[in-house]
Short mmCIF file of C-alpha atoms in Angstrom, two decimals:
data_model
loop_
_atom_site.label_atom_id
_atom_site.label_comp_id
_atom_site.label_asym_id
_atom_site.label_seq_id
_atom_site.Cartn_x
_atom_site.Cartn_y
_atom_site.Cartn_z
CA MET D 1 4.72 6.68 -26.66
CA GLU D 2 2.08 5.90 -24.04
CA GLN D 3 -1.26 7.64 -24.28
CA MET D 4 -1.80 10.10 -21.43
CA PRO D 5 -4.84 9.22 -19.30
CA ARG D 6 -7.49 11.90 -19.70
CA GLU D 7 -8.05 11.91 -15.92
CA TYR D 8 -4.67 13.61 -15.41
CA ALA D 9 -5.56 16.81 -17.30
CA SER D 10 -7.64 17.94 -14.30
CA CYS D 11 -7.19 15.36 -11.58
CA HIS D 12 -10.11 14.32 -9.39
CA LEU D 13 -9.01 10.72 -8.87
CA CYS D 14 -8.81 11.09 -5.09
CA PRO D 15 -11.09 12.81 -2.56
CA ARG D 16 -8.78 15.85 -2.44
CA SER D 17 -10.14 16.65 -5.92
CA CYS D 18 -7.30 19.11 -6.48
CA GLY D 19 -7.84 19.54 -10.22
CA ALA D 20 -4.09 19.64 -10.91
CA ASN D 21 -3.00 19.32 -14.53
CA ARG D 22 -0.74 16.36 -13.87
CA ALA D 23 -0.52 15.76 -17.61
CA ALA D 24 1.38 19.04 -17.91
CA GLY D 25 3.78 18.13 -15.10
CA ALA D 26 1.95 19.68 -12.15
CA ARG D 27 1.94 17.73 -8.91
CA GLY D 28 -1.40 16.78 -7.44
CA ALA D 29 -2.31 16.86 -3.77
CA CYS D 30 -0.88 13.32 -3.69
CA GLY D 31 2.53 14.64 -4.75
CA ALA D 32 2.56 12.85 -8.11
CA THR D 33 2.67 14.04 -11.70
CA SER D 34 1.48 11.83 -14.55
CA SER D 35 4.75 9.86 -14.40
CA LEU D 36 4.08 6.38 -13.05
CA ARG D 37 6.55 6.01 -10.18
CA VAL D 38 7.57 2.84 -8.32
CA ALA D 39 9.89 2.38 -5.32
CA ARG D 40 10.01 -1.41 -4.97
CA SER D 41 8.76 -4.61 -6.61
CA ALA D 42 9.43 -7.77 -4.61
CA LEU D 43 7.94 -10.63 -2.62
CA HIS D 44 6.44 -9.41 0.65
CA PHE D 45 5.87 -11.77 3.58
CA TRP D 46 4.24 -9.55 6.21
CA GLU D 47 0.65 -9.27 5.04
CA GLU D 48 -2.24 -11.29 6.49
CA PRO D 49 -1.98 -15.09 5.96
CA PRO D 50 -4.55 -15.21 3.09
CA ILE D 51 -2.44 -12.62 1.25
CA SER D 52 1.18 -13.57 1.96
CA GLY D 53 0.84 -17.25 2.83
CA GLU D 54 4.20 -18.99 2.84
CA ALA D 55 5.23 -17.97 -0.67
CA GLY D 56 4.80 -14.22 -0.26
CA SER D 57 2.75 -11.52 -1.93
CA GLY D 58 4.12 -9.82 -5.05
CA ALA D 59 4.16 -6.22 -3.80
CA ILE D 60 4.62 -3.23 -6.08
CA PHE D 61 5.04 -0.06 -4.02
CA PHE D 62 3.94 3.11 -5.80
CA SER D 63 5.40 6.48 -4.81
CA ALA D 64 3.27 9.32 -3.39
CA CYS D 65 0.08 9.16 -1.32
CA THR D 66 -3.21 10.99 -0.94
CA LEU D 67 -2.97 10.95 2.88
CA ARG D 68 -0.50 12.76 5.14
CA CYS D 69 -0.45 10.59 8.25
CA VAL D 70 1.83 12.05 10.91
CA PHE D 71 2.80 8.52 12.02
CA CYS D 72 3.57 7.21 8.51
CA GLN D 73 6.27 4.53 8.39
CA ASN D 74 6.70 4.83 4.62
CA ALA D 75 7.33 8.58 4.43
CA GLN D 76 10.33 7.95 2.19
CA ILE D 77 7.93 7.05 -0.63
CA SER D 78 4.60 8.50 0.52
CA SER D 79 5.81 12.09 0.79
CA GLY D 80 9.55 11.92 0.00
CA ASN D 81 9.08 11.14 -3.72
CA PHE D 82 11.53 8.25 -3.59
CA GLY D 83 11.26 5.94 -6.58
CA ALA D 84 11.80 5.89 -10.31
CA ASP D 85 9.58 6.76 -13.24
CA VAL D 86 8.55 3.65 -15.15
CA SER D 87 6.35 2.84 -18.10
CA VAL D 88 3.02 1.02 -18.03
CA ALA D 89 4.70 -1.79 -19.97
CA ARG D 90 7.41 -2.06 -17.31
CA VAL D 91 4.82 -2.37 -14.52
CA ALA D 92 3.07 -5.09 -16.54
CA GLN D 93 6.38 -6.95 -16.81
CA MET D 94 6.98 -6.53 -13.04
CA MET D 95 3.70 -8.38 -12.45
CA LEU D 96 4.82 -11.27 -14.63
CA GLU D 97 8.25 -11.34 -12.94
CA LEU D 98 6.61 -11.56 -9.51
CA GLN D 99 4.37 -14.38 -10.72
CA ASP D 100 7.48 -16.22 -11.95
CA GLN D 101 9.01 -15.78 -8.47
CA GLY D 102 6.08 -17.69 -6.98
CA ALA D 103 3.99 -14.80 -5.64
CA LEU D 104 0.50 -15.74 -4.46
CA ASN D 105 -0.86 -12.51 -5.91
CA ILE D 106 0.06 -9.08 -7.25
CA ASN D 107 -0.15 -6.58 -4.39
CA LEU D 108 -0.61 -3.01 -5.64
CA VAL D 109 0.38 -0.75 -2.74
CA THR D 110 -1.28 2.71 -2.84
CA PRO D 111 -2.10 2.65 -6.57
CA GLY D 112 -5.16 4.94 -6.58
CA HIS D 113 -3.47 8.13 -7.78
CA PHE D 114 -2.11 6.12 -10.74
CA ALA D 115 -5.32 4.12 -11.28
CA PRO D 116 -5.72 4.57 -15.07
CA GLN D 117 -2.15 3.42 -15.79
CA VAL D 118 -2.26 0.62 -13.22
CA VAL D 119 -5.46 -0.77 -14.76
CA GLU D 120 -3.85 -0.70 -18.20
CA ALA D 121 -0.71 -2.44 -16.87
CA ALA D 122 -2.82 -5.18 -15.28
CA ARG D 123 -4.77 -5.70 -18.50
CA LEU D 124 -1.55 -6.04 -20.48
CA ALA D 125 -0.16 -8.50 -17.93
CA ARG D 126 -3.35 -10.58 -18.04
CA GLU D 127 -3.15 -10.74 -21.83
CA ALA D 128 0.47 -11.90 -21.49
CA GLY D 129 -0.33 -14.72 -19.05
CA LEU D 130 -0.81 -13.26 -15.57
CA SER D 131 -3.11 -15.70 -13.76
CA ILE D 132 -2.81 -14.91 -10.05
CA PRO D 133 -5.20 -12.56 -8.17
CA ILE D 134 -4.61 -8.82 -8.03
CA VAL D 135 -4.78 -7.12 -4.62
CA CYS D 136 -5.41 -3.41 -4.08
CA ASN D 137 -3.63 -2.33 -0.89
CA THR D 138 -5.07 1.06 0.03
CA GLY D 139 -5.35 3.50 2.90
CA GLY D 140 -9.10 3.56 2.34
CA TYR D 141 -9.13 7.20 1.21
CA GLU D 142 -10.58 6.56 -2.24
CA THR D 143 -13.51 7.88 -4.23
CA PRO D 144 -16.18 5.36 -5.27
CA GLU D 145 -15.34 6.26 -8.88
CA CYS D 146 -11.70 5.28 -8.39
CA VAL D 147 -12.76 2.04 -6.68
CA ARG D 148 -14.97 1.22 -9.66
CA LEU D 149 -12.13 1.98 -12.07
CA LEU D 150 -9.73 -0.29 -10.18
CA SER D 151 -12.47 -2.93 -9.86
CA GLN D 152 -11.97 -3.71 -13.52
CA VAL D 153 -8.80 -5.60 -12.56
CA VAL D 154 -8.79 -5.97 -8.75
CA ASP D 155 -9.82 -9.27 -7.14
CA VAL D 156 -8.99 -8.57 -3.49
CA TRP D 157 -9.26 -5.35 -1.50
CA LEU D 158 -6.81 -4.91 1.37
CA THR D 159 -8.09 -1.63 2.73
CA ASP D 160 -7.50 0.43 5.84
CA PHE D 161 -10.25 1.97 7.91
CA LYS D 162 -8.22 4.33 10.06
CA TYR D 163 -10.63 6.60 11.91
CA ALA D 164 -14.25 7.03 12.93
CA SER D 165 -13.62 10.55 14.26
CA ALA D 166 -13.40 13.40 11.77
CA ASP D 167 -11.41 15.47 14.28
CA LEU D 168 -8.85 12.70 14.74
CA ALA D 169 -8.59 12.18 10.96
CA ALA D 170 -8.01 15.91 10.48
CA ARG D 171 -5.34 16.02 13.17
CA LEU D 172 -3.43 12.90 12.19
CA SER D 173 -3.95 12.62 8.41
CA ARG D 174 -5.13 16.06 7.26
CA ALA D 175 -8.35 14.45 6.05
CA ARG D 176 -11.39 15.52 8.06
CA ASP D 177 -13.64 13.72 5.59
CA TYR D 178 -11.82 10.41 6.03
CA PRO D 179 -14.57 8.55 7.95
CA GLU D 180 -17.23 9.29 5.34
CA VAL D 181 -14.88 8.79 2.40
CA ALA D 182 -13.69 5.43 3.74
CA SER D 183 -17.30 4.36 4.31
CA ARG D 184 -18.26 5.15 0.72
CA ALA D 185 -15.12 3.45 -0.59
CA LEU D 186 -15.82 0.28 1.40
CA SER D 187 -19.41 0.26 0.13
CA ALA D 188 -18.09 0.43 -3.44
CA MET D 189 -15.66 -2.43 -2.76
CA LEU D 190 -18.50 -4.52 -1.36
CA GLU D 191 -20.60 -3.77 -4.43
CA SER D 192 -17.75 -4.91 -6.69
CA MET D 193 -17.08 -8.10 -4.73
CA ARG D 194 -20.75 -9.09 -4.52
CA ALA D 195 -21.26 -8.45 -8.23
CA ARG D 196 -18.48 -10.95 -8.95
CA GLY D 197 -19.96 -13.68 -6.78
CA GLY D 198 -18.73 -12.84 -3.29
CA ALA D 199 -15.63 -13.86 -1.39
CA ALA D 200 -13.65 -16.93 -2.45
CA ASN D 201 -10.56 -18.71 -1.12
CA GLY D 202 -8.37 -21.36 -2.69
CA GLN D 203 -7.72 -24.77 -1.20
CA ASP D 204 -4.36 -23.49 0.05
CA GLY D 205 -6.10 -20.72 2.02
CA ARG D 206 -5.11 -17.87 -0.25
CA MET D 207 -7.77 -15.24 -0.87
CA LEU D 208 -8.88 -15.32 -4.50
CA ARG D 209 -11.62 -12.72 -4.15
CA GLY D 210 -12.71 -10.70 -1.15
CA ILE D 211 -12.07 -7.84 1.25
CA ILE D 212 -9.84 -7.52 4.30
CA VAL D 213 -10.45 -4.36 6.32
CA ARG D 214 -7.42 -3.37 8.34
CA HIS D 215 -7.43 -1.18 11.41
CA LEU D 216 -4.27 -0.03 13.16
CA VAL D 217 -4.93 0.56 16.86
CA LEU D 218 -3.36 3.86 17.94
CA PRO D 219 -2.14 4.48 21.49
CA GLY D 220 -4.65 6.45 23.52
CA HIS D 221 -7.47 6.05 20.99
CA VAL D 222 -9.21 2.81 21.95
CA GLN D 223 -12.67 4.38 21.79
CA ASP D 224 -12.12 5.50 18.22
CA SER D 225 -10.90 2.01 17.31
CA MET D 226 -14.09 0.56 18.71
CA ALA D 227 -16.14 3.10 16.75
CA VAL D 228 -14.30 2.08 13.56
CA LEU D 229 -15.23 -1.55 14.15
CA ASP D 230 -18.84 -0.50 14.77
CA ARG D 231 -18.93 1.28 11.43
CA VAL D 232 -17.34 -1.59 9.51
CA TRP D 233 -19.81 -4.02 11.09
CA GLU D 234 -22.76 -1.79 10.13
CA LEU D 235 -21.52 -1.50 6.55
CA ALA D 236 -20.30 -5.03 5.87
CA GLY D 237 -20.91 -7.46 8.72
CA ASN D 238 -19.23 -10.77 7.96
CA ASP D 239 -18.91 -10.07 4.25
CA VAL D 240 -15.38 -8.90 5.09
CA ASP D 241 -12.43 -10.20 7.06
CA ILE D 242 -11.17 -7.82 9.73
CA SER D 243 -7.51 -7.32 10.61
CA VAL D 244 -6.84 -5.57 13.92
CA MET D 245 -3.20 -4.55 14.18
CA ASN D 246 -1.05 -3.61 17.17
CA GLN D 247 2.11 -2.87 15.19
CA TYR D 248 2.01 0.92 15.62
CA THR D 249 5.61 2.09 15.86
CA PRO D 250 6.37 5.76 16.66
CA ASN D 251 8.38 7.33 13.87
CA GLU D 252 11.11 9.88 14.58
CA ALA D 253 8.72 12.85 14.34
CA CYS D 254 6.21 11.28 16.76
CA ARG D 255 8.95 10.42 19.25
CA ALA D 256 10.29 13.97 19.08
CA HIS D 257 6.84 15.52 19.52
CA GLY D 258 6.00 13.41 22.55
CA GLY D 259 2.50 12.63 23.81
CA GLU D 260 0.44 9.52 23.20
CA LEU D 261 1.80 8.84 19.71
CA ALA D 262 5.34 8.66 21.10
CA ARG D 263 4.63 5.24 22.65
CA ALA D 264 3.45 1.83 21.52
CA VAL D 265 -0.04 0.40 22.07
CA THR D 266 -0.36 -1.37 25.42
CA ASP D 267 -1.52 -4.98 25.69
CA GLU D 268 -4.57 -3.76 27.60
CA GLU D 269 -5.55 -1.31 24.86
CA TYR D 270 -5.18 -3.97 22.18
CA GLU D 271 -7.18 -6.56 24.11
CA LEU D 272 -10.06 -4.11 24.59
CA VAL D 273 -10.31 -3.59 20.83
CA LEU D 274 -10.08 -7.31 20.08
CA ASP D 275 -12.77 -8.04 22.65
CA HIS D 276 -15.02 -5.46 20.99
CA ALA D 277 -14.54 -7.09 17.60
CA ASP D 278 -15.52 -10.43 19.14
CA ASP D 279 -18.59 -8.87 20.77
CA LEU D 280 -19.74 -7.44 17.44
CA GLY D 281 -19.64 -10.89 15.86
CA PHE D 282 -16.80 -10.78 13.33
CA GLU D 283 -16.15 -14.40 12.34
CA ARG D 284 -12.95 -13.96 10.33
CA MET D 285 -10.51 -11.81 12.25
CA TRP D 286 -6.75 -11.54 12.07
CA TRP D 287 -4.71 -10.24 14.98
CA GLN D 288 -1.06 -9.91 15.93
CA GLN D 289 0.91 -11.43 18.76
CA GLY D 290 4.09 -10.00 20.28
CA GLY D 291 7.10 -8.60 18.48
CA THR D 292 5.13 -6.56 15.98
CA VAL D 293 6.26 -3.13 17.19
CA SER D 294 9.26 -2.90 14.98
CA GLU D 295 10.51 -0.97 12.01
CA SER D 296 11.49 -4.35 10.51
CA PHE D 297 7.97 -4.46 9.07
CA VAL D 298 8.93 -1.58 6.78
CA PRO D 299 10.52 -2.94 3.60
CA ALA D 300 13.79 -1.58 2.32
CA PHE D 301 12.97 0.97 -0.35
CA ASP D 302 16.11 0.34 -2.36
CA MET D 303 14.65 0.08 -5.87
CA THR D 304 14.54 -3.72 -5.74
CA GLY D 305 12.83 -5.04 -8.87
CA VAL D 306 12.15 -1.62 -10.38
CA ASP D 307 14.66 -1.58 -13.22
CA GLY D 308 14.23 -4.13 -15.97
CA PRO D 309 12.73 -4.87 -19.35
CA GLU D 310 9.32 -3.75 -20.51
CA LEU D 311 6.62 -6.15 -21.59
CA GLU D 312 6.82 -6.54 -25.33
CA LEU D 313 3.55 -5.20 -26.65
CA PRO D 314 1.89 -6.42 -29.86
CA ARG D 315 2.46 -4.16 -32.82
CA ARG D 316 -0.44 -1.99 -33.89
CA ASP D 317 -0.59 -1.39 -37.61
#
């Protein structure tokens, strides 16, 4: 039987700090109990080039989420509880399976609310031969303490910075403190990366160690996007890559509600944000060209790669 992480008895892993006794089966503000829950484990080809490359990133999608974004494309797993309960040893084996499939890295998608178990799974996988980098793919709404916990195994941070405006964060993600939380989280990621020697890329272009800060441009909110880039530049400068995305796609709820979020980002809006990033001086920037407004970027959450054997653990006498 797996040992229950002590953090789950009164959970403060995320900035919601709900104190739920997840160890006793209560659901935290994230929607999760102590049961490690996964919706998909498969190669993923739609991340930035240093992450996906040509071979693909080995993405493990965890169920539940600490944010409640009204425009979420992954609501099936973020708030719908889709997925299956799995053991730490099974997640460790998933990592090895993805490596065997040729993945450039292990891409942990929204792992923060399961951080203690995910760190243990990564350690077990490393001991069993995992040699590729580990990526933490996060919405940016993390405590510095959780970042430091994950830093024990994470090589690359693929983090969102969604909002500079507290009012906008409250309205769209129910997280008024998002701008300050994301700033502190990014500072902790920078501290971790610098302590390990700074950013590093392989000869094939893959990111071995580093930070990519993602920002999704929202229709009608160009000024906030520019303010986000200002804040990232002030915090990190060119110690991070920046990824400015135009792939916002209205979900069914946003289309039904109407207003700005019922439409896509215009070319003019996107160009204004890209121009601002250039003006600030970002040297490593990723952007998107045409055809990105599509639900095809959302993977099929069909339990691919979830079921399977557990990693055989050494016997403890």
